[in-house]
Tab-separated table of C-alpha atoms and ligand atoms in Angstrom:
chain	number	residue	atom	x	y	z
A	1	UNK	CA	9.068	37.003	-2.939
A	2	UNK	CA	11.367	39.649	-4.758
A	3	UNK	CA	13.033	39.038	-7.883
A	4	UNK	CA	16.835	39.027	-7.369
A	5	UNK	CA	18.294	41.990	-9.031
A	6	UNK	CA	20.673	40.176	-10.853
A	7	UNK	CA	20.319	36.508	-12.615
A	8	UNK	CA	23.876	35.929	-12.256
A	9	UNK	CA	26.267	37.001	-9.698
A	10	UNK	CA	29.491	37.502	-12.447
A	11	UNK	CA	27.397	39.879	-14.711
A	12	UNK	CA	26.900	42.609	-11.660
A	13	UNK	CA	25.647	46.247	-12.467
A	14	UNK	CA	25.461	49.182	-10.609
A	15	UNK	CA	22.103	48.704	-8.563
A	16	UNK	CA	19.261	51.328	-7.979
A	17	UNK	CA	20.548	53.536	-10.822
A	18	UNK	CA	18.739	54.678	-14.523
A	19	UNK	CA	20.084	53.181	-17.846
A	20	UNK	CA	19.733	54.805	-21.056
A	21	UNK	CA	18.214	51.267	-23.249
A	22	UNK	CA	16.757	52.594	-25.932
A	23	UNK	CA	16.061	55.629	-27.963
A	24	UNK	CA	11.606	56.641	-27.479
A	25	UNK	CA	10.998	56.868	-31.278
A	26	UNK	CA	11.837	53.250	-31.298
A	27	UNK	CA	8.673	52.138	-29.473
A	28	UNK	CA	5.561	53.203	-32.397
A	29	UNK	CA	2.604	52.916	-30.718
A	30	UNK	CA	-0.087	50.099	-30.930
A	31	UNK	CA	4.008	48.174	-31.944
A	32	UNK	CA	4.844	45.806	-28.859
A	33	UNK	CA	8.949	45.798	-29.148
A	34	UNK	CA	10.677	42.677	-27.921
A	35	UNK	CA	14.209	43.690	-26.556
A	36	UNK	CA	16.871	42.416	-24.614
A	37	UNK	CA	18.200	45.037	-22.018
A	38	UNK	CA	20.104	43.985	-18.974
A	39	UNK	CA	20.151	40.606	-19.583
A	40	UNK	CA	16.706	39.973	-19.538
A	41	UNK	CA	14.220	39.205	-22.455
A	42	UNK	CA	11.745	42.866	-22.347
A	43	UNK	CA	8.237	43.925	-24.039
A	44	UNK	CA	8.384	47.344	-24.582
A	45	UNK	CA	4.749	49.081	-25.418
A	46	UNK	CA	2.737	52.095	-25.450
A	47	UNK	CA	-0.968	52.571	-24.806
A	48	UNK	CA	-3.496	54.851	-26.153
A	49	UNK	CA	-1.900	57.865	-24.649
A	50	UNK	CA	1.999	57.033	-25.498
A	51	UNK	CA	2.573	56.077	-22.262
A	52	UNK	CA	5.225	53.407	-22.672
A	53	UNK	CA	5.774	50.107	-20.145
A	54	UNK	CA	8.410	47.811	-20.361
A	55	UNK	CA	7.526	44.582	-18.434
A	56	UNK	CA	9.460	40.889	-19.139
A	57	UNK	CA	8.380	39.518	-22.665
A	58	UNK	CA	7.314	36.275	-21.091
A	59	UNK	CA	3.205	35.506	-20.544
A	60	UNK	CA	3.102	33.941	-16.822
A	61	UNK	CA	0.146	31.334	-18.210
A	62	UNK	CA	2.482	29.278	-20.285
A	63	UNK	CA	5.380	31.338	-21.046
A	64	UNK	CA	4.623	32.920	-24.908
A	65	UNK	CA	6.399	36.530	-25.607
A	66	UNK	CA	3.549	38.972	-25.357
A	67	UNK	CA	5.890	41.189	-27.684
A	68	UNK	CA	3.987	39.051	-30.478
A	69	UNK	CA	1.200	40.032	-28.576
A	70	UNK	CA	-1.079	42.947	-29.358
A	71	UNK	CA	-2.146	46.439	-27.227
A	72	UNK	CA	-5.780	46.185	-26.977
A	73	UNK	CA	-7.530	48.497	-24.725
A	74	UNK	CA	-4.157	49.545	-22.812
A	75	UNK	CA	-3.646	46.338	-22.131
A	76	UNK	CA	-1.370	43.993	-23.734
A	77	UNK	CA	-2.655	40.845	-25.214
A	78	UNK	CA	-0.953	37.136	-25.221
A	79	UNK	CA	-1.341	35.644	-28.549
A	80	UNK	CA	-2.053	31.995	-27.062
A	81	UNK	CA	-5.373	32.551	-24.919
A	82	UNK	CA	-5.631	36.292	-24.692
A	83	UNK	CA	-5.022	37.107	-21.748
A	84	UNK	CA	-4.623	40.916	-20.960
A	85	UNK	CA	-2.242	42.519	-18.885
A	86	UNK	CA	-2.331	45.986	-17.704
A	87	UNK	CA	0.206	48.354	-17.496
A	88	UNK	CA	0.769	47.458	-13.928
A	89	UNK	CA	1.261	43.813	-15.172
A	90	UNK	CA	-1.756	42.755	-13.409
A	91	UNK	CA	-3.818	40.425	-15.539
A	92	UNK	CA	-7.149	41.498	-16.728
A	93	UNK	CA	-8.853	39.030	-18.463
A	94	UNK	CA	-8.496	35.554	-18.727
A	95	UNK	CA	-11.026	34.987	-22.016
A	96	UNK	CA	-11.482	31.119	-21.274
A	97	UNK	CA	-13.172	32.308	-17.276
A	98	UNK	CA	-15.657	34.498	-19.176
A	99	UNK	CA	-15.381	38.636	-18.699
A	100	UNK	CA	-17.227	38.436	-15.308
A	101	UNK	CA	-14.277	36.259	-13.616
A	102	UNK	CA	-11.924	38.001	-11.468
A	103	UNK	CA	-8.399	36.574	-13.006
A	104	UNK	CA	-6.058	34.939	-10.430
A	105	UNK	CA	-3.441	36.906	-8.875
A	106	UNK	CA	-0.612	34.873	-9.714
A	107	UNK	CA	-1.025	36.063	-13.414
A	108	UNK	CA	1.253	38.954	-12.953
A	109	UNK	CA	3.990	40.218	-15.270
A	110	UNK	CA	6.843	42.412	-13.979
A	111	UNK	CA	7.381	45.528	-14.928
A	112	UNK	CA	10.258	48.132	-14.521
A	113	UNK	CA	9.783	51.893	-13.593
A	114	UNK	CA	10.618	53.836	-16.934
A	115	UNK	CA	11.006	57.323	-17.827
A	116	UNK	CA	11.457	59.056	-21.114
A	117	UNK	CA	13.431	62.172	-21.483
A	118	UNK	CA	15.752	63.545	-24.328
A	119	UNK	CA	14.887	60.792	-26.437
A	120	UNK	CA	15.740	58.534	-24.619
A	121	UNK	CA	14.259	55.300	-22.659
A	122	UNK	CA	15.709	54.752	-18.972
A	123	UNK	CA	14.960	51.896	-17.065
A	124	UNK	CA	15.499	51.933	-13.260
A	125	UNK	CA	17.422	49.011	-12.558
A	126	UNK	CA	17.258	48.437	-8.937
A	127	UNK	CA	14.141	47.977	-6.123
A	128	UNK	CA	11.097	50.120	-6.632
A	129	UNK	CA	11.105	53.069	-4.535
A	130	UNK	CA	8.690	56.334	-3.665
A	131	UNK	CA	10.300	59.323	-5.376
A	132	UNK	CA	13.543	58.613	-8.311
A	133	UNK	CA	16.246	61.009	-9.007
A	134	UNK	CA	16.669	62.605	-11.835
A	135	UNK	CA	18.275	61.174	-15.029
A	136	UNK	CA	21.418	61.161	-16.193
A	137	UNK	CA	22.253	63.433	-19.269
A	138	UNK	CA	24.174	66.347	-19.704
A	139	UNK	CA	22.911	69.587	-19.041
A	140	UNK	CA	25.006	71.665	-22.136
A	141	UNK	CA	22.719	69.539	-24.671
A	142	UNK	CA	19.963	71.362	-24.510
A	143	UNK	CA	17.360	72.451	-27.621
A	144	UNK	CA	19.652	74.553	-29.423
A	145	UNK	CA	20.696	71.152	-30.996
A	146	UNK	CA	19.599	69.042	-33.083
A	147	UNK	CA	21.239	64.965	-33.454
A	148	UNK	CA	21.037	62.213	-35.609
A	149	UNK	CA	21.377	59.249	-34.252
A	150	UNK	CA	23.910	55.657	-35.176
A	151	UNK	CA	22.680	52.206	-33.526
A	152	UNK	CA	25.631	49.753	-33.971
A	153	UNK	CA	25.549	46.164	-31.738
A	154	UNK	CA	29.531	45.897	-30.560
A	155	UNK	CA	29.478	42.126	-28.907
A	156	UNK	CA	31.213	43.176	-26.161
A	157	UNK	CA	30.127	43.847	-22.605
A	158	UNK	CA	29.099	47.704	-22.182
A	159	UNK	CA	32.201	48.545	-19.835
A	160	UNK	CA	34.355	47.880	-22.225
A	161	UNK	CA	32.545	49.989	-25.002
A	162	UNK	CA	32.914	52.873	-21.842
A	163	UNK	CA	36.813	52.334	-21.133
A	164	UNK	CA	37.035	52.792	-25.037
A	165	UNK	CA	35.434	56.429	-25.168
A	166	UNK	CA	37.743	57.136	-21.875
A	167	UNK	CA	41.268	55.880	-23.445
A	168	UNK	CA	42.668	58.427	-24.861
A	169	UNK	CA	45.731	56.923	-26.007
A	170	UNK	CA	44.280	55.004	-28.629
A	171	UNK	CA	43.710	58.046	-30.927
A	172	UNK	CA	47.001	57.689	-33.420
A	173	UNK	CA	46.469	54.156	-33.792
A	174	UNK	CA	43.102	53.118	-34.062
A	175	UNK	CA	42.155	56.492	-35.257
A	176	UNK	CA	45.866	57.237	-37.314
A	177	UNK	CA	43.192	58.211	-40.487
A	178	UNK	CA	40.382	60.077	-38.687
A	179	UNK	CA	40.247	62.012	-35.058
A	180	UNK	CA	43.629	60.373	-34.553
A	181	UNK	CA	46.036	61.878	-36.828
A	182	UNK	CA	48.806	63.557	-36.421
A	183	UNK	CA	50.919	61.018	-34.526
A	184	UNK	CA	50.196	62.450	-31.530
A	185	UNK	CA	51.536	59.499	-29.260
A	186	UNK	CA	52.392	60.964	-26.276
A	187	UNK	CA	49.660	61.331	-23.441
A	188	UNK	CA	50.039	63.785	-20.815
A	189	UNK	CA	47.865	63.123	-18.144
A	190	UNK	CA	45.262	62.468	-18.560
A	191	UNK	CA	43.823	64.792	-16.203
A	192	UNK	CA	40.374	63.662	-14.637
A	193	UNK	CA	38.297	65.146	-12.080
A	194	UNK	CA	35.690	63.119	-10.383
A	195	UNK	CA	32.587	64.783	-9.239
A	196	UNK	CA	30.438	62.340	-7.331
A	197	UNK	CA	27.601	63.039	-5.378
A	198	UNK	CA	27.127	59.371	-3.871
A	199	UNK	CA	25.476	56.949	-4.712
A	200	UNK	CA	23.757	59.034	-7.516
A	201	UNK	CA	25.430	61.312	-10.226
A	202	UNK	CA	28.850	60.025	-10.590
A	203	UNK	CA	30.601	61.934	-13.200
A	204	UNK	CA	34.301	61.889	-14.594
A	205	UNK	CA	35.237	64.694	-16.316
A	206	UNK	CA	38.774	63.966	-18.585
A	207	UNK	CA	41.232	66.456	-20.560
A	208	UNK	CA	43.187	65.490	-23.449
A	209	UNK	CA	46.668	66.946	-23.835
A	210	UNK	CA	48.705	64.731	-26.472
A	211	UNK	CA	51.708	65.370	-28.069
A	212	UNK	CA	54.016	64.267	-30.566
A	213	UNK	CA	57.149	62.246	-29.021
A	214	UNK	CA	59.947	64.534	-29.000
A	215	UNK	CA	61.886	62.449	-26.450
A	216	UNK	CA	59.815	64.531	-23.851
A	217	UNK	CA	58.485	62.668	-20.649
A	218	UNK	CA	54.943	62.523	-20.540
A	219	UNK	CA	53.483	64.947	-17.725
A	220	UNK	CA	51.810	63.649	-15.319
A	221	UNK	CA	48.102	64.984	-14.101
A	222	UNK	CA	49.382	67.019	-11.312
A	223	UNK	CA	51.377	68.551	-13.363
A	224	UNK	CA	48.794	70.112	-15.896
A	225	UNK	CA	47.789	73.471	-15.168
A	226	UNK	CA	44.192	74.238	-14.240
A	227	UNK	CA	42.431	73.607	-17.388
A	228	UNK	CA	40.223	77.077	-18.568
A	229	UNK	CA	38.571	74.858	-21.260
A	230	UNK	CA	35.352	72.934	-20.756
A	231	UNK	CA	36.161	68.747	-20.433
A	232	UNK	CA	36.893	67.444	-23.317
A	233	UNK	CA	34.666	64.030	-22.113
A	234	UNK	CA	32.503	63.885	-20.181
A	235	UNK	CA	30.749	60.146	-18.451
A	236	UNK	CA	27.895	59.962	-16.227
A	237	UNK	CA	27.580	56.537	-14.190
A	238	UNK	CA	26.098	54.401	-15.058
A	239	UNK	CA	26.220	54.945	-19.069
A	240	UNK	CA	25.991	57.600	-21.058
A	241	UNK	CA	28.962	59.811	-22.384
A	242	UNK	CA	29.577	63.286	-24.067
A	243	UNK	CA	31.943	64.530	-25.849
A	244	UNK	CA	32.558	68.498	-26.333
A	245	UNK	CA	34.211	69.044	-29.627
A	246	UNK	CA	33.092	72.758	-29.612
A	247	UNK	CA	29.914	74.766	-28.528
A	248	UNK	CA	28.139	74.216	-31.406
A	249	UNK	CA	28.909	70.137	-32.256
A	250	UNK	CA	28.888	67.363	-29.299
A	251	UNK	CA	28.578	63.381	-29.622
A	252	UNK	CA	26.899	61.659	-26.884
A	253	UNK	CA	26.756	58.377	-26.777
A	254	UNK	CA	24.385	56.029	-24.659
A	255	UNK	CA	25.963	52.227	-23.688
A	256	UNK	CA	22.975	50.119	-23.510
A	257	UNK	CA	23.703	46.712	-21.673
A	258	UNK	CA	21.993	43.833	-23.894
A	259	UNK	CA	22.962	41.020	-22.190
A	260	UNK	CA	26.992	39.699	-20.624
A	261	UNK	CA	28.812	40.392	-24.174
A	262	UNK	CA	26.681	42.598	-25.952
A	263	UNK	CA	25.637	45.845	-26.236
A	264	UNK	CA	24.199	48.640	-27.835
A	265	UNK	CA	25.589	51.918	-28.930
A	266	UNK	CA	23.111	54.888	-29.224
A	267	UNK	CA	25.665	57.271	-30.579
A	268	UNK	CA	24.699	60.562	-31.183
A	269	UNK	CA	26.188	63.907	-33.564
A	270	UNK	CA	24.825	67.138	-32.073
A	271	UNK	CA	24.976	70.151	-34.078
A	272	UNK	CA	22.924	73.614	-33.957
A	273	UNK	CA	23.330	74.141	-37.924
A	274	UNK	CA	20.194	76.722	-38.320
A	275	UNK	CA	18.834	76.338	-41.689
A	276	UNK	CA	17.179	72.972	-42.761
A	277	UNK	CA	19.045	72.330	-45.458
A	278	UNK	CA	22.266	72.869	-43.933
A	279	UNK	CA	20.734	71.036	-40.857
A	280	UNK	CA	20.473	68.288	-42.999
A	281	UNK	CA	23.793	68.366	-45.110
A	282	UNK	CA	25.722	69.250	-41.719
A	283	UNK	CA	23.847	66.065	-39.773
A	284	UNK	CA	24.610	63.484	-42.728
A	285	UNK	CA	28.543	63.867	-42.985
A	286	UNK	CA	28.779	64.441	-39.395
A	287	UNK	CA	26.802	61.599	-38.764
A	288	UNK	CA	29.217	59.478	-41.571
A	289	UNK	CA	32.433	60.412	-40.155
A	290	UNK	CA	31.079	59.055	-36.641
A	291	UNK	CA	30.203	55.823	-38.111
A	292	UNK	CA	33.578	55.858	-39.892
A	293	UNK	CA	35.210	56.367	-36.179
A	294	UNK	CA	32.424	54.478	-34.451
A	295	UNK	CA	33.689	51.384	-36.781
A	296	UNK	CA	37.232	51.694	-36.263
A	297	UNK	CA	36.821	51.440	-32.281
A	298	UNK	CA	34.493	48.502	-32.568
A	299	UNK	CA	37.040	46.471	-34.475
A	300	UNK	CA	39.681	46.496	-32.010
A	301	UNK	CA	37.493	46.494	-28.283
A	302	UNK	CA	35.540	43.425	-29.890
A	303	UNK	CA	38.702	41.667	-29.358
A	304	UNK	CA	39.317	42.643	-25.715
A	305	UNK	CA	39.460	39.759	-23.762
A	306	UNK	CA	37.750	39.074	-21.255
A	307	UNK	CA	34.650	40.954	-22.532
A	308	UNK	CA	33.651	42.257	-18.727
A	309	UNK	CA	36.134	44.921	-17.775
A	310	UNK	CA	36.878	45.221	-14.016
A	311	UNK	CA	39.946	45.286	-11.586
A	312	UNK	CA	41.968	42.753	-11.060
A	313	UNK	CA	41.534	41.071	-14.344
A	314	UNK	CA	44.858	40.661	-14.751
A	315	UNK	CA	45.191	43.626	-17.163
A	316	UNK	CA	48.958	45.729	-17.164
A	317	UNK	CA	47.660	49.275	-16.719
A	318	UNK	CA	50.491	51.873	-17.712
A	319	UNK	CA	50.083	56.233	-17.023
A	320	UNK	CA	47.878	56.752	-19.549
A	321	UNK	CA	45.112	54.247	-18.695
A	322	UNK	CA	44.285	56.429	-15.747
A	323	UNK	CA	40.894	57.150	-17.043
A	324	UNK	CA	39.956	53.352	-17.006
A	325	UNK	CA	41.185	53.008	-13.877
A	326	UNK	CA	39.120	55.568	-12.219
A	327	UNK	CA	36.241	54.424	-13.967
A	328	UNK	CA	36.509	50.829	-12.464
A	329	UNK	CA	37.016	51.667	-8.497
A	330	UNK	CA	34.152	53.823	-9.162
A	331	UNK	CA	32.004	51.009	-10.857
A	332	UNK	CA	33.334	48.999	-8.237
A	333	UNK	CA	32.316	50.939	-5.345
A	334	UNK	CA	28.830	51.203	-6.834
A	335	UNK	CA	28.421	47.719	-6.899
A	336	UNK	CA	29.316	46.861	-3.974
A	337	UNK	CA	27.519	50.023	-2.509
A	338	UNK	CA	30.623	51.125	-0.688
A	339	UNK	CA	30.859	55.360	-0.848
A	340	UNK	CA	32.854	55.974	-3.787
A	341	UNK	CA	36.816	56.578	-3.102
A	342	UNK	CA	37.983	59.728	-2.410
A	343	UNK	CA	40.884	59.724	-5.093
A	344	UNK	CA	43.640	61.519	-5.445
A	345	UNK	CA	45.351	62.331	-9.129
A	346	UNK	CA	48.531	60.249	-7.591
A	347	UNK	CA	46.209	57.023	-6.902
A	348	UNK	CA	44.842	57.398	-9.760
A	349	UNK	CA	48.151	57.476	-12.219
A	350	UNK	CA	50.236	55.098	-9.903
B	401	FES	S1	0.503	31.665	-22.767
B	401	FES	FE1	-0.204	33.675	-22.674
B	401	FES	S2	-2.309	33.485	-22.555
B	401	FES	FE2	-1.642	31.462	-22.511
B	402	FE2	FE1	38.082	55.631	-30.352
């Protein structure tokens, strides 16, 4: 019998889709990792080759975390009899039968298809199938850059760390002493353009046009000129986000679910800086004033109650939450695999 997808019916994520969870140079080889992704407890490993498997931390003799485990032979070993399992999950060996015994079938581990690319881990979250699609990233970060990377654990659930990155009307308050300044209160638009190609590559694309309050109405998306600029932000479904400060510095960050009210932040400062040393000088106070921001968001959405964003959780949405709003039908739609809305600017600002 199949797993369910999903342990618990209130904690629901997009099916059949890649996560970002981790960043590769987290996973040293011959290192079994014990993480918690997606709510579930997770061995990640490598073999002899690099080739990494993530499979459920949990031996199915008598229930022992093979991430205490060790990789022997490209297998990973239990600590409490030895048994091996194989990248497949299949078991191996079971040392107390002797080498010659065929192990019982039952001793099987699952595992979860997992690629690497641009650094990063994805797990697909959803039933096996014959071919994937591709992963989501964004194409503009290619190896002209360089990044250094921030981990920070917000105890929140990861669409609420994603609503943060798309509100832009938080700027001169949370951020009043950093990206924020200014007092630049008003928020016209926000103009955002869905491009989704259903059920697969769901992106929002959002501009930013705020203004100081002069007494001026706000104006509304349909009333902002085609933009010539590139998006300012830019999300992928189901989590990863970048930000296009100019052509030569980006963030990106990648919203890795942990578990119901936690999650990971892979944030990211992309720069193309040429010479090492300024590489390095350019990467460590970029990388500082991100934390800096980084921090001043996760104060505030820590406190957003309840932790799972979603519609119709009672929440008063005003013009300028547009953004959020569009992000939730579409989350919605995924989930309940439903093609995604068609929506128009007025839907989405009304
Ligand atoms: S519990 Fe893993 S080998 Fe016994
Ligand atoms: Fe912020």
């Amino acid at each position: 019998m199949k797993k369910p997808l999903f342990k618990d019916k209130q904690e629901p994520m997009i099916p059949d889709q890649w996560y970002a969870i981790l960043e590769s140079n987290e996973i040293k080889p011959g290192r079994p990792m014990g993480v918690t992704r997606m709510a579930e407890k997770m061995v990640a490993w490598r073999d002899s080759a690099g080739t990494l498997t993530l499979m459920a931390d949990k031996c199915p003799h008598r229930g022992v975390a093979l991430s205490i485990g060790e990789v022997k032979s490209d297998c990973i070993q239990c600590p409490f009899h030895g048994f091996e399992y194989d990248r497949s999950g299949d078991c191996t060996l079971v040392p107390a039968n002797g080498k010659t015994a065929s192990p019982p079938k039952a001793l099987h581990v699952q595992t979860y298809p997992t690629r690497e690319a641009h650094g990063l881990v994805y797990i697909w979250w959803g039933q096996p199938r014959e071919s994937y699609p591709p992963l989501p990233f964004f194409e503009s970060l290619d190896e002209k850059f360089v990044y250094s990377t921030i981990r920070d654990h917000w105890q929140t659930h990861y669409s609420r760390a994603i609503e943060n990155q798309l509100d832009v009307a938080h700027l001169p308050f949370v951020h009043r002493t950093t990206i924020g300044a200014g007092n630049k209160t008003i928020v016209n638009g926000p103009l955002v353009k869905v491009k989704n190609h259903y059920p697969l590559d769901n992106l929002l694309e959002l501009w930013v046009y705020n203004e100081v309050d002069t007494g001026q109405t706000p104006l509304k998306a349909a009333q902002i000129p085609e933009p010539e600029r590139r998006p300012f932000l830019q999300f992928r479904y189901p989590n990863v986000w970048h930000n296009w400060i100019s052509a030569d510095i980006r963030v990106f960050v990648a919203f890795a679910p942990i578990d119901h009210e936690n999650t990971l932040m892979y944030l990211r400062y992309y720069h193309t800086t040429k010479t090492p040393v300024l590489r390095q000088i350019t990467g460590f106070f970029g990388g500082l004033a991100n934390r800096v921001i980084e921090r001043q968001d996760k104060r505030v959405v820590m406190t957003q109650q309840p932790k799972r964003a979603d519609l119709d959780i009672g929440e008063t949405l005003v013009q300028s939450d547009g953004p959020i709003i569009t992000y939730r039908k579409i989350r919605r739609a995924l989930i309940e695999a439903r093609p995604v809305p068609a929506l128009q600017e007025t839907e989405i600002l009304s």
